[in-house]
Short mmCIF file of C-alpha atoms and ligand atoms in Angstrom, two decimals:
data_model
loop_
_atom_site.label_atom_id
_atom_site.label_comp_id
_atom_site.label_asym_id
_atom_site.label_seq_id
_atom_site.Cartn_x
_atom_site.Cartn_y
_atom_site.Cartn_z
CA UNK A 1 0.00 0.00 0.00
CA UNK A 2 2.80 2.51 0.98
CA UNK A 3 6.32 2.84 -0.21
CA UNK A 4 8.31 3.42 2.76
CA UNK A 5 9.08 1.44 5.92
CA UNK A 6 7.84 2.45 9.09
CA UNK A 7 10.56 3.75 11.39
CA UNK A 8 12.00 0.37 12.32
CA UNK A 9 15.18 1.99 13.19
CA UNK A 10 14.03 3.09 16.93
CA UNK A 11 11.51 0.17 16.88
CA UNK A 12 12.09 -1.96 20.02
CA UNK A 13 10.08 -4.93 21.16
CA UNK A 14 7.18 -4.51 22.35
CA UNK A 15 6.69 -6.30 25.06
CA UNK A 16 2.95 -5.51 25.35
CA UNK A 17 2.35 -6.09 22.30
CA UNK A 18 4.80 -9.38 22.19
CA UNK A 19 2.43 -10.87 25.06
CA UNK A 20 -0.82 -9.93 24.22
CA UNK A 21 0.11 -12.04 20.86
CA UNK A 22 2.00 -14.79 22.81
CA UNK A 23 0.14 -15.24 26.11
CA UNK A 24 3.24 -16.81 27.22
CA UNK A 25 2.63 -15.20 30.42
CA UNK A 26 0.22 -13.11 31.83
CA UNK A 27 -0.01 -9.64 30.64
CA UNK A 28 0.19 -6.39 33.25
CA UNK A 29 -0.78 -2.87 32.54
CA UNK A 30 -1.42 -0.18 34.89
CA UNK A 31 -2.68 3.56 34.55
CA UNK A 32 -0.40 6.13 34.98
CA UNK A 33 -1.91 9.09 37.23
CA UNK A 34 -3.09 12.32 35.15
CA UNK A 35 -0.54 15.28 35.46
CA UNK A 36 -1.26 19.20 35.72
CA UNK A 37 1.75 20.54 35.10
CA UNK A 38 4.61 19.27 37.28
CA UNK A 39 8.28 18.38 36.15
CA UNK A 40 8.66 15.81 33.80
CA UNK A 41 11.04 14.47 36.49
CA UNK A 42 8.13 14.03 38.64
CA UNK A 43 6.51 11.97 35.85
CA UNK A 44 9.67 9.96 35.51
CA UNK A 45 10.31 8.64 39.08
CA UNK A 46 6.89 7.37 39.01
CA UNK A 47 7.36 5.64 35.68
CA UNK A 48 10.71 4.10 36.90
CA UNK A 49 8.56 2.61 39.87
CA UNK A 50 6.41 1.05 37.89
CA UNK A 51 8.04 0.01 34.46
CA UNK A 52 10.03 -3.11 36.26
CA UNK A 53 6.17 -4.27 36.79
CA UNK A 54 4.12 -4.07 34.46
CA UNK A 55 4.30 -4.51 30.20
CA UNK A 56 2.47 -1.19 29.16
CA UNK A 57 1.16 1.82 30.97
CA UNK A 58 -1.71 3.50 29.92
CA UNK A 59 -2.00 6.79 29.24
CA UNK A 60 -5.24 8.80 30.10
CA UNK A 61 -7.26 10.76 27.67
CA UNK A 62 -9.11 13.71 30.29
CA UNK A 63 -10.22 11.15 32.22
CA UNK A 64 -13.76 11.43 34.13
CA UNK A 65 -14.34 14.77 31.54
CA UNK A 66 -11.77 16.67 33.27
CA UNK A 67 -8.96 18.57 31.51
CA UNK A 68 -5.51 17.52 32.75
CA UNK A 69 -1.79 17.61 30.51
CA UNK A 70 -2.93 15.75 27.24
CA UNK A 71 -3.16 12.08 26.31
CA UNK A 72 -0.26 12.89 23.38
CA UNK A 73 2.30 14.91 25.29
CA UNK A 74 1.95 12.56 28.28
CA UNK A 75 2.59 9.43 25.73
CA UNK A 76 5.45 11.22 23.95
CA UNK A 77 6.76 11.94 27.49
CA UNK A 78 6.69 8.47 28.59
CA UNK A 79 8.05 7.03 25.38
CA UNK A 80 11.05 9.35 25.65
CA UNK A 81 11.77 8.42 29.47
CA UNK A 82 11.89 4.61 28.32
CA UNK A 83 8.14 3.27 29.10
CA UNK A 84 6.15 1.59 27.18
CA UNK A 85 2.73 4.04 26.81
CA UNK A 86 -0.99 3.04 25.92
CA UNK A 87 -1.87 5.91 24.41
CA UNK A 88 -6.07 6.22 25.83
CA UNK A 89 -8.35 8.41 23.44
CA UNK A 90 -11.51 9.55 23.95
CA UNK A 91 -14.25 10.58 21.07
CA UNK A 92 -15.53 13.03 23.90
CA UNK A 93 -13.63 15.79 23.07
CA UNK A 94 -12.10 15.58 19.48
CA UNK A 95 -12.95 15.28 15.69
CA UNK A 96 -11.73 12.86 13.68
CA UNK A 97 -9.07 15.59 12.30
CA UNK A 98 -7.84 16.52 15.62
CA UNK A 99 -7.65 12.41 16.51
CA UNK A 100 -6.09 11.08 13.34
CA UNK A 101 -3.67 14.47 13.78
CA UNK A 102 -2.71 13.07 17.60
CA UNK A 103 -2.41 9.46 16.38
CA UNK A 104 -0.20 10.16 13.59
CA UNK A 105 1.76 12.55 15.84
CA UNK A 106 2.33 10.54 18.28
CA UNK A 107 3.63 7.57 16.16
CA UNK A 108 6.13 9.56 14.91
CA UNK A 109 7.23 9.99 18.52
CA UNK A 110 7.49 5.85 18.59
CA UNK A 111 4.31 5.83 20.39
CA UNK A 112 2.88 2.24 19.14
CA UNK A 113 -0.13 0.82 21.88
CA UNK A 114 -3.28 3.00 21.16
CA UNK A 115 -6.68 2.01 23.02
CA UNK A 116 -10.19 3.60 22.41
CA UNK A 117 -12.53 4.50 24.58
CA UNK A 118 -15.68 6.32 23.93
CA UNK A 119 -15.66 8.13 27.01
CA UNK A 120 -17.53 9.75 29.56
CA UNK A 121 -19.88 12.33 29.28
CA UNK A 122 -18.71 15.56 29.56
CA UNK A 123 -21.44 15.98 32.78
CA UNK A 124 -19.51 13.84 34.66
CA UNK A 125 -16.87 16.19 34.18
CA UNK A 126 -15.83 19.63 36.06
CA UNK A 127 -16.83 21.55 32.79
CA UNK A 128 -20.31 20.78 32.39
CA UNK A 129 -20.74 23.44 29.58
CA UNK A 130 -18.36 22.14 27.36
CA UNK A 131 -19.61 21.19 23.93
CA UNK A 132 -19.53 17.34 23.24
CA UNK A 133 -17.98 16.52 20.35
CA UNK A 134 -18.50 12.61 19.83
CA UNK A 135 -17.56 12.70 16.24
CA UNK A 136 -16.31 9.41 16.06
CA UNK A 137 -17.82 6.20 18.53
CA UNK A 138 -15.62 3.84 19.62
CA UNK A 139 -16.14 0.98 17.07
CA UNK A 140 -15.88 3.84 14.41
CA UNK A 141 -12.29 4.95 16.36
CA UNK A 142 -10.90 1.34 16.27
CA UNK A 143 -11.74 1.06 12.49
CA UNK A 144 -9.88 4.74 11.75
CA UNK A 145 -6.85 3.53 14.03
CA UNK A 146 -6.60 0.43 11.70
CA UNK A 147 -6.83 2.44 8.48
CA UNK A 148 -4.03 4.63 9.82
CA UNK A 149 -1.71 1.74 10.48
CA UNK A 150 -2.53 0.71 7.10
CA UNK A 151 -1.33 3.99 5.94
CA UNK A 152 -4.46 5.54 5.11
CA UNK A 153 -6.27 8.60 6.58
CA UNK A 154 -10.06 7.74 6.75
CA UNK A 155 -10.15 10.24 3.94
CA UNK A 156 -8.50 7.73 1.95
CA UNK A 157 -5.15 10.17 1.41
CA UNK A 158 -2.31 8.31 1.99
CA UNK A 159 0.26 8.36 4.97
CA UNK A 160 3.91 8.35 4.02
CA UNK A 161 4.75 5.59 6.18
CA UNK A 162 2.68 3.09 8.05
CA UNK A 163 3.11 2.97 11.00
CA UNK A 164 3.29 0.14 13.70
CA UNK A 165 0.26 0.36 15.78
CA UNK A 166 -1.23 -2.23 18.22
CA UNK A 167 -4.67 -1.49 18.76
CA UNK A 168 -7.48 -1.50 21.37
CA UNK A 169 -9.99 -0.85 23.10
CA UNK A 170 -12.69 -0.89 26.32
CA UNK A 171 -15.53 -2.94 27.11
CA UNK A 172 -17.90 -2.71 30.13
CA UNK A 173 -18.99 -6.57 31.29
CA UNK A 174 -21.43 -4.75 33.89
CA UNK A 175 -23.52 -2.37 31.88
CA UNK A 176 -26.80 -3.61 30.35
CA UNK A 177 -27.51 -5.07 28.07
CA UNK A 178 -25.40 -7.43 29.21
CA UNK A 179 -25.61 -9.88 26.56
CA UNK A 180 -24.64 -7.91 23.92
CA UNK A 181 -21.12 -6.57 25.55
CA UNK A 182 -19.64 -9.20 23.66
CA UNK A 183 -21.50 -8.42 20.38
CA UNK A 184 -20.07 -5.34 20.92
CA UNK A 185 -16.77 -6.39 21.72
CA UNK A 186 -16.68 -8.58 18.88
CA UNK A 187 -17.93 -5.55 16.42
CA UNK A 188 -14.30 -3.63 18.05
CA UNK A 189 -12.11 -6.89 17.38
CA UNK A 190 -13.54 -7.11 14.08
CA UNK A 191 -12.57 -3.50 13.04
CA UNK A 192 -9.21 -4.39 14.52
CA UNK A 193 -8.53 -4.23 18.32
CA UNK A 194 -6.07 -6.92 19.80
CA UNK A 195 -6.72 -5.82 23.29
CA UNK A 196 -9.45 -5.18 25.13
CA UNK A 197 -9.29 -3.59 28.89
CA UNK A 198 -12.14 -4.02 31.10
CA UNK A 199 -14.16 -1.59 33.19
CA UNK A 200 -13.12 -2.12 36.48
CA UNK A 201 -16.12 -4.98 37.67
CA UNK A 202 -17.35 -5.80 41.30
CA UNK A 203 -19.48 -8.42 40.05
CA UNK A 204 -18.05 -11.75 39.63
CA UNK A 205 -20.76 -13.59 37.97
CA UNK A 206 -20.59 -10.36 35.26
CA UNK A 207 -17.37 -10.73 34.40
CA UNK A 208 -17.39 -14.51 34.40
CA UNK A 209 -20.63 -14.11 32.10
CA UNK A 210 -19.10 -11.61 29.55
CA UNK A 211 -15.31 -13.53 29.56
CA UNK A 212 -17.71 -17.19 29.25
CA UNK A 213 -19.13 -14.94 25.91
CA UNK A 214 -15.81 -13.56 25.00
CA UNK A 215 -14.66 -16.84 24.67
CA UNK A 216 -17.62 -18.54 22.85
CA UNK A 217 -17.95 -15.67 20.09
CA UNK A 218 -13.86 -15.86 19.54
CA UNK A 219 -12.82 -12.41 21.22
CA UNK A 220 -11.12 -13.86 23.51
CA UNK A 221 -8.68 -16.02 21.48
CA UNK A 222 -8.52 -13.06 19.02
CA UNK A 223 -7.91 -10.43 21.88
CA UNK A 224 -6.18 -9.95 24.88
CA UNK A 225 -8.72 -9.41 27.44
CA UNK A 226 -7.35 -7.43 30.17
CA UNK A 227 -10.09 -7.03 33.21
CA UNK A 228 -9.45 -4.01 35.39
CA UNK A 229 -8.56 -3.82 39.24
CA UNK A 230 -8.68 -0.80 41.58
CA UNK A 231 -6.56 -0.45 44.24
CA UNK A 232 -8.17 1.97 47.34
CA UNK A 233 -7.10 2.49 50.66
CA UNK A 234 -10.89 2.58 52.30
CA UNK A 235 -14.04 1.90 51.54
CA UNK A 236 -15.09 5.86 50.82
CA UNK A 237 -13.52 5.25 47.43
CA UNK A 238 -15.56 2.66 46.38
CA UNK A 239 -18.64 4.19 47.87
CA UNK A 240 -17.83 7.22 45.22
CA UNK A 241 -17.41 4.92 42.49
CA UNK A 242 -20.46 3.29 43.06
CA UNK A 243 -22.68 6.45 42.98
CA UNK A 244 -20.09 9.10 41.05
CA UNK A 245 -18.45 7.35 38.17
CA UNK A 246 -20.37 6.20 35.22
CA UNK A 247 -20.94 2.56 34.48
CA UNK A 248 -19.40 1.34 37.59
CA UNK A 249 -21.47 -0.37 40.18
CA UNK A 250 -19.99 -1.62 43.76
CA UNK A 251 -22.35 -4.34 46.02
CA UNK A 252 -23.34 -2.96 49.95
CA UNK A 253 -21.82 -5.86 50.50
CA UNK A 254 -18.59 -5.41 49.52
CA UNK A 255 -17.98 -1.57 50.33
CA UNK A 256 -19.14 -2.89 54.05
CA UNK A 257 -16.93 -5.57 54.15
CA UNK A 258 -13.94 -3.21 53.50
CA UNK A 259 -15.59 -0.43 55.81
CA UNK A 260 -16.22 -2.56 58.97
CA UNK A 261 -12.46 -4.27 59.09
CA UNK A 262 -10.50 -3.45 61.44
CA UNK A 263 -7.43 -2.25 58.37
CA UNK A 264 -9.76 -0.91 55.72
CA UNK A 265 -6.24 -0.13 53.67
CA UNK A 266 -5.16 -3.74 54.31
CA UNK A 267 -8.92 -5.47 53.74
CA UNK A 268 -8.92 -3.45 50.35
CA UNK A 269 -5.76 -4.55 49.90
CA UNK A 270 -7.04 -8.57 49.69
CA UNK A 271 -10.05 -7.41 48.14
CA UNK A 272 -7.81 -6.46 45.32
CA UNK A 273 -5.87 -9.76 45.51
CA UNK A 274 -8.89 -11.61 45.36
CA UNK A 275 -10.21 -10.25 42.08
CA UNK A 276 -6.64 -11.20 40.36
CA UNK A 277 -5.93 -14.29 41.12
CA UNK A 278 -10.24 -14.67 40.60
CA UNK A 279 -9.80 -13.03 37.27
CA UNK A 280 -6.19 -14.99 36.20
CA UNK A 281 -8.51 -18.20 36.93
CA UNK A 282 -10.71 -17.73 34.11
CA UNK A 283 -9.94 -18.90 30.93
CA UNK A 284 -9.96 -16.57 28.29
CA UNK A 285 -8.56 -13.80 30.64
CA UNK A 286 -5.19 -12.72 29.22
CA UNK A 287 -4.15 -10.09 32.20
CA UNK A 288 -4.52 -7.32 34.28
CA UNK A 289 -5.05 -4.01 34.38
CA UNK A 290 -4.19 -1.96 37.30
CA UNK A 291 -5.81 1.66 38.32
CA UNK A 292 -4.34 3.11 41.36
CA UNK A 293 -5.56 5.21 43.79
CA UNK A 294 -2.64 4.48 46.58
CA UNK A 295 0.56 5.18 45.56
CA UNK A 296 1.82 3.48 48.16
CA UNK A 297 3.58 0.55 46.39
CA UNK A 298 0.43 -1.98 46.57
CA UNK A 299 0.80 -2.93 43.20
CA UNK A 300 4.46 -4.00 43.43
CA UNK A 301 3.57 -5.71 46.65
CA UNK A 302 0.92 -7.61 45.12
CA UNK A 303 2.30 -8.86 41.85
CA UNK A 304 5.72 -9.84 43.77
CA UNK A 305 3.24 -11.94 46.01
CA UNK A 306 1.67 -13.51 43.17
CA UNK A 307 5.60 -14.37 41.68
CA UNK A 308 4.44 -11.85 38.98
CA UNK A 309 7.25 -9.67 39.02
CA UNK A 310 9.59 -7.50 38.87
CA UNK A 311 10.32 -8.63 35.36
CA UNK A 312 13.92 -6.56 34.37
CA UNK A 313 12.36 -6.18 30.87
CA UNK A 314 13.10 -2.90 30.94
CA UNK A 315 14.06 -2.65 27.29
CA UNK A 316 13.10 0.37 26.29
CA UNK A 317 15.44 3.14 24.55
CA UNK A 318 16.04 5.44 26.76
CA UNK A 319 18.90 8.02 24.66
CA UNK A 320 16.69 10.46 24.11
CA UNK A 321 15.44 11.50 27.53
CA UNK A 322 17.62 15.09 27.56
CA UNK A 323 15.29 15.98 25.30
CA UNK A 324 12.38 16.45 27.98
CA UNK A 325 14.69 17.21 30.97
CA UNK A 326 13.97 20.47 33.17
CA UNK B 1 -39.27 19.11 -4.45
CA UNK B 2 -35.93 18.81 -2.34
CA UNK B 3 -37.21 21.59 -0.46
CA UNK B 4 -40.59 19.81 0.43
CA UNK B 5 -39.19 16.24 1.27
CA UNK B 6 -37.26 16.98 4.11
CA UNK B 7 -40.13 19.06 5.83
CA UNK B 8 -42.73 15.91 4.72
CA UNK B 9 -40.01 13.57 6.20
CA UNK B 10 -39.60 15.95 9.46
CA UNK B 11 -43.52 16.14 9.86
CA UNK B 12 -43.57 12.26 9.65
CA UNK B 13 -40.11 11.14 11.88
CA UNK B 14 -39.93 13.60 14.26
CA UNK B 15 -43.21 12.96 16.28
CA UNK B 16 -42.97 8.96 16.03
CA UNK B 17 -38.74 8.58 16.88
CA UNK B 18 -37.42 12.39 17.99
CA UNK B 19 -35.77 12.36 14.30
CA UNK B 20 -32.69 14.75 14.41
CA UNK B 21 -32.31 14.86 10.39
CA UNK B 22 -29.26 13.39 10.05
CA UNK B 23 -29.67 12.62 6.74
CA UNK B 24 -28.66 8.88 6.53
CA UNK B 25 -31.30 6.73 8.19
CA UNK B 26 -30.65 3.77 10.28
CA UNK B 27 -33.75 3.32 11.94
CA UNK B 28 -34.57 -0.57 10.23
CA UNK B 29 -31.13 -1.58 11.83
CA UNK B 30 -31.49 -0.09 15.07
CA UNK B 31 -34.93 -1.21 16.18
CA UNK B 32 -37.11 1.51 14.99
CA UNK B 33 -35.52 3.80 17.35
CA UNK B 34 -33.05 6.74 16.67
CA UNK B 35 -29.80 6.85 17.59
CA UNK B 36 -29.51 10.07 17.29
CA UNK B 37 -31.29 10.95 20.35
CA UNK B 38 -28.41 9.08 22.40
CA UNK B 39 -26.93 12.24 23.68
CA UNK B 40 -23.65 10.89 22.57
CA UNK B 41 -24.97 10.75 19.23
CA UNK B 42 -23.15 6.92 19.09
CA UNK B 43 -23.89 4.46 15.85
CA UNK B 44 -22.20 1.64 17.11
CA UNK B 45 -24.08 0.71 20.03
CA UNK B 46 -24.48 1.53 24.00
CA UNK B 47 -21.69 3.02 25.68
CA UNK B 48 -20.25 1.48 29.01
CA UNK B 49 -22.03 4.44 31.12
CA UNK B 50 -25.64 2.80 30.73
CA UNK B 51 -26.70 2.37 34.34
CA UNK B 52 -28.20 -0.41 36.43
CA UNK B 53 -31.68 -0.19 35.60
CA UNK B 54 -30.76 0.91 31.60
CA UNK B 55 -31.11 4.16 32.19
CA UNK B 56 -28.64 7.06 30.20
CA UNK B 57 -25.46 8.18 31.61
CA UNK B 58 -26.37 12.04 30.92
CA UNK B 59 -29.99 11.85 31.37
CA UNK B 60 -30.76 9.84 34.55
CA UNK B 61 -34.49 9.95 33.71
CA UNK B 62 -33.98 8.26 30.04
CA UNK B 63 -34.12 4.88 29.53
CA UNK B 64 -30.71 4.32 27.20
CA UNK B 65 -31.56 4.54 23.60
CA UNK B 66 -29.28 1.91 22.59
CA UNK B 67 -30.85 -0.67 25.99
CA UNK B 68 -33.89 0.56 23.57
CA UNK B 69 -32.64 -0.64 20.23
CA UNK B 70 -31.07 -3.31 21.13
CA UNK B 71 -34.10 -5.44 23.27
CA UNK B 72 -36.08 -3.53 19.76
CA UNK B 73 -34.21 -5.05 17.36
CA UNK B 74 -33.86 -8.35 18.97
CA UNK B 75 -37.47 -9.26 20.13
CA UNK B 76 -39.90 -6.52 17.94
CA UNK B 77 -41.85 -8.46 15.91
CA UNK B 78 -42.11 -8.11 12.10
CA UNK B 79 -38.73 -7.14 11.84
CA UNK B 80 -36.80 -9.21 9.33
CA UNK B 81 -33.70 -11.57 10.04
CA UNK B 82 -31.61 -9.29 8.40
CA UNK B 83 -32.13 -6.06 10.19
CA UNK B 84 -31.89 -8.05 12.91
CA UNK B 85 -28.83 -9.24 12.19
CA UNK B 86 -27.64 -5.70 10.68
CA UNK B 87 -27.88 -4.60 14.03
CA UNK B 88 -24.55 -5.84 14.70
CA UNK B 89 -22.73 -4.10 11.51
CA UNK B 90 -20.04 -1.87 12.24
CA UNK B 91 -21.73 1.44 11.28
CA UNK B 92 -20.00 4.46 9.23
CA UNK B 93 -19.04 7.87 11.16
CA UNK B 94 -21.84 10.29 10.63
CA UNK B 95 -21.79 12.30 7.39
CA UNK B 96 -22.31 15.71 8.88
CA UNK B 97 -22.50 17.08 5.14
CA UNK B 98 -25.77 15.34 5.45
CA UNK B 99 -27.38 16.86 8.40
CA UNK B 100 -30.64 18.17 7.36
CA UNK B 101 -31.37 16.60 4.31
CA UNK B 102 -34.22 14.47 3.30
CA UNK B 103 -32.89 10.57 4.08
CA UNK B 104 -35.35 9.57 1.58
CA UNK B 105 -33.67 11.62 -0.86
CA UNK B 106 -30.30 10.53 -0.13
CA UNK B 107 -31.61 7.04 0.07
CA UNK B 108 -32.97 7.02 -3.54
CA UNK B 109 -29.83 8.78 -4.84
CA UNK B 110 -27.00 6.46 -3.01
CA UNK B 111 -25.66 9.37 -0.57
CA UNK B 112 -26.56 7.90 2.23
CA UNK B 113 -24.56 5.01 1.77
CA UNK B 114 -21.09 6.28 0.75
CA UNK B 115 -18.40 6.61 2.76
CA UNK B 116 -14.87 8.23 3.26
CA UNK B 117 -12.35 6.52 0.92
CA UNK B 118 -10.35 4.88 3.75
CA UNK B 119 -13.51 3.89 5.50
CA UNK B 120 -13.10 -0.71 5.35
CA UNK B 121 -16.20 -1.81 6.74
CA UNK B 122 -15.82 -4.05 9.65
CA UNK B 123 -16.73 -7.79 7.96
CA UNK B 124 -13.61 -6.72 5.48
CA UNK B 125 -11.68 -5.41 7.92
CA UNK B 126 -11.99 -8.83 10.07
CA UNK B 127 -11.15 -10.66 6.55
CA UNK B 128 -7.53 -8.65 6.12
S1 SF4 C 401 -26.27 5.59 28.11
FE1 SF4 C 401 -27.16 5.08 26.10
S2 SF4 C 401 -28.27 6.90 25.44
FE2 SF4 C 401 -26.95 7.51 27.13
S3 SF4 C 401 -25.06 8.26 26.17
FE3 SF4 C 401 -24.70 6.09 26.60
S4 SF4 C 401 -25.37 5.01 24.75
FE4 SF4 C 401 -26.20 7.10 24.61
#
């Protein structure tokens, strides 16, 4: 289709990508917190924390509708400080110029994991007036991700290179109608999305039931189905997600287990624990992916418990990091 | 004539499904019911923010469109197999060139089916 190479020359493996493919062991992402303009060195101690740990680390698009340093500088950043970024993006608050513009940029930058999300509505957001743009829906965003990597904008004009992208995207096991999440996952593989992350579920029969689907309907052999945990230090967390963030629901029961122990940080703690190893059990799952509200080293803790880590892949390039220094 | 279809089409759609005019009609694949009205304006589906009881993200009050469409599409009788079935098609971005013009015109004359050049429809896509 196109005449040049993609820029193999800086290419390293991609050990996200490599596993998600491979399944040779279980695959572990986690969310790097939003930024509002601290130093990049800031942004780099916390990546060096985590990078021994986990295989990709995804990068948030104005998460929860509210405006924080942008999903493309933050992947560019990360790439150039030697992680491995999932670039997130939203339809919320872009049109399909300003997205294919971001995920061309940010290739050029070596940026290769890109995963799209719908997102939430700008009223969940702290800018309730702000015009929705939803140009694009998520299927339509895998589909235009593909075409890209095929060297082709979804005007048809070519790219000069094509660039390596590994694609994908979101899926919520929880929300109704619950037996067509994996129609709809199926409809996102089918326009080209290799991974799929899950909303973070508190329902274990819901994610068993959507995973059981995954696998009967092929997404799950053609996918790497990554369900989501949450790490919290009390039970007030949960309580918000269950009546603040869209298309998450949390049981009585289990925000009251964590809020009558005696160590709600260490009861949330096992919570957590539970779900993974729960969620590692099920065939068809091909990982985990973390979200973090703790910073206090739970994750490392936990996945060294498990005999999940740390790795010392650490293989990415890291020459060019001068560039971003203070 | 062009100027009188889209009013006649207005007069007719917009009491029975809230039609917004987009120009390129989905309404056999999608249950009868507009997708348009999803205050996303999504083609492809529900979005993960559909609450408990299938109610919107945005509009507490409104069942979700797509919860609509969907349980529409799947159990409404006198629908054929294959709108049914079309339900599931990956569905183009919205043509916003179209937006208020007559569907029925753009039906008749083809516009309402093209798409951007680089636009691969999922089945093909899945086929690469
Ligand atoms: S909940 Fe349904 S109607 Fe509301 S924005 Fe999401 S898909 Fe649209």
């Amino acid at each position: 289709m196109s005449t040049e190479p993609s820029n193999n020359d800086s290419h390293s493996i991609n050990v996200f990508e490599e596993l998600c493919l491979s399944r040779a062991r279980p695959v572990m992402t986690a969310e790097l917190r939003s930024f509002d303009g601290e130093n990049l060195a800031v942004v780099e101690k916390e990546l060096t924390e985590l990078t021994p740990y986990i295989d990709g680390i995804n990068i948030t698009d104005n998460p929860a509708a509210h405006a924080h340093a942008s999903n493309t500088a933050m992947a560019i950043a990360v790439k150039t400080l030697g992680g491995n970024p999932i670039m997130q993006i939203v339809c919320r608050d872009k049109n399909r110029l300003a997205i294919q513009a971001d995920l061309v940029g940010a290739g050029m930058f070596g940026v290769e994991n890109f995963c799209a999300l719908t997102g939430d509505d700008v009223t969940a957001g702290d800018e309730k007036e702000a015009r929705r743009v939803f140009d694009l829906d998520g299927p339509q965003l895998v589909s235009v991700m593909t075409g890209i990597s095929q060297g082709s904008y979804l005007s048809g004009r070519k790219l000069k290179s094509e660039p390596h992208m590994f694609i994908g995207a979101v899926e919520n096991p929880t929300a109704p109608p619950l037996d067509y999440r994996v129609d709809r996952a199926l409809k996102k593989v089918d326009a080209g999305a290799k991974f799929i992350q899950l909303q973070i579920c508190y329902q274990p029969e819901k994610l068993e039931h959507f995973i059981r689907g995954c696998v009967l309907n092929g997404v799950a052999e053609r996918a790497a189905l990554l369900p989501t945990v949450v790490f919290t230090k009390s039970a007030r967390p949960l309580g918000f997600m269950d009546t603040s963030v869209p298309g998450i629901s949390v049981p009585k029961a289990v925000i009251d287990r964590v809020a009558n122990s005696e160590d709600q940080a260490e009861e949330s703690y096992q919570l957590v624990k539970e779900q993974v190893i729960y969620a590692l059990g099920l065939p068809g799952v091909a990982g985990i992916h973390f979200s973090d509200f703790r910073h206090d080293g739970s994750l490392q803790r936990m996945l060294q418990e498990l005999g999940l880590g740390p790795k010392g892949h650490d293989r990415q390039p890291k020459e060019d990091k001068n560039a971003y220094s203070h | 004539m062009p100027k009188l279809l889209p009013l006649l089409e207005h007069v007719v759609k917009k009491p029975i499904w809230d039609c917004r005019m987009c120009g390129q009609c989905v309404l056999h694949s999608t249950g009868m019911t507009c997708p348009m009205t999803c205050p996303k304006t999504l083609r492809n589906g529900p979005c993960g923010g559909v609450r408990p009881d299938g109610n919107c993200e945005v509009v507490p009050e409104m069942p979700c469109v797509w919860v609509k469409a969907h349980d529409r599409s799947q159990h409404m009788p006198l629908i054929p197999k294959k709108w049914r079935d079309e339900f599931n098609h990956l569905r183009p971005p919205v043509n916003n060139a179209l937006q208020g013009e007559s569907s029925w015109i753009n039906l008749i004359n083809g516009k309402d089916q093209q798409t951007p050049a680089g636009w691969v429809p999922g089945e093909e896509r899945h086929e690469h």
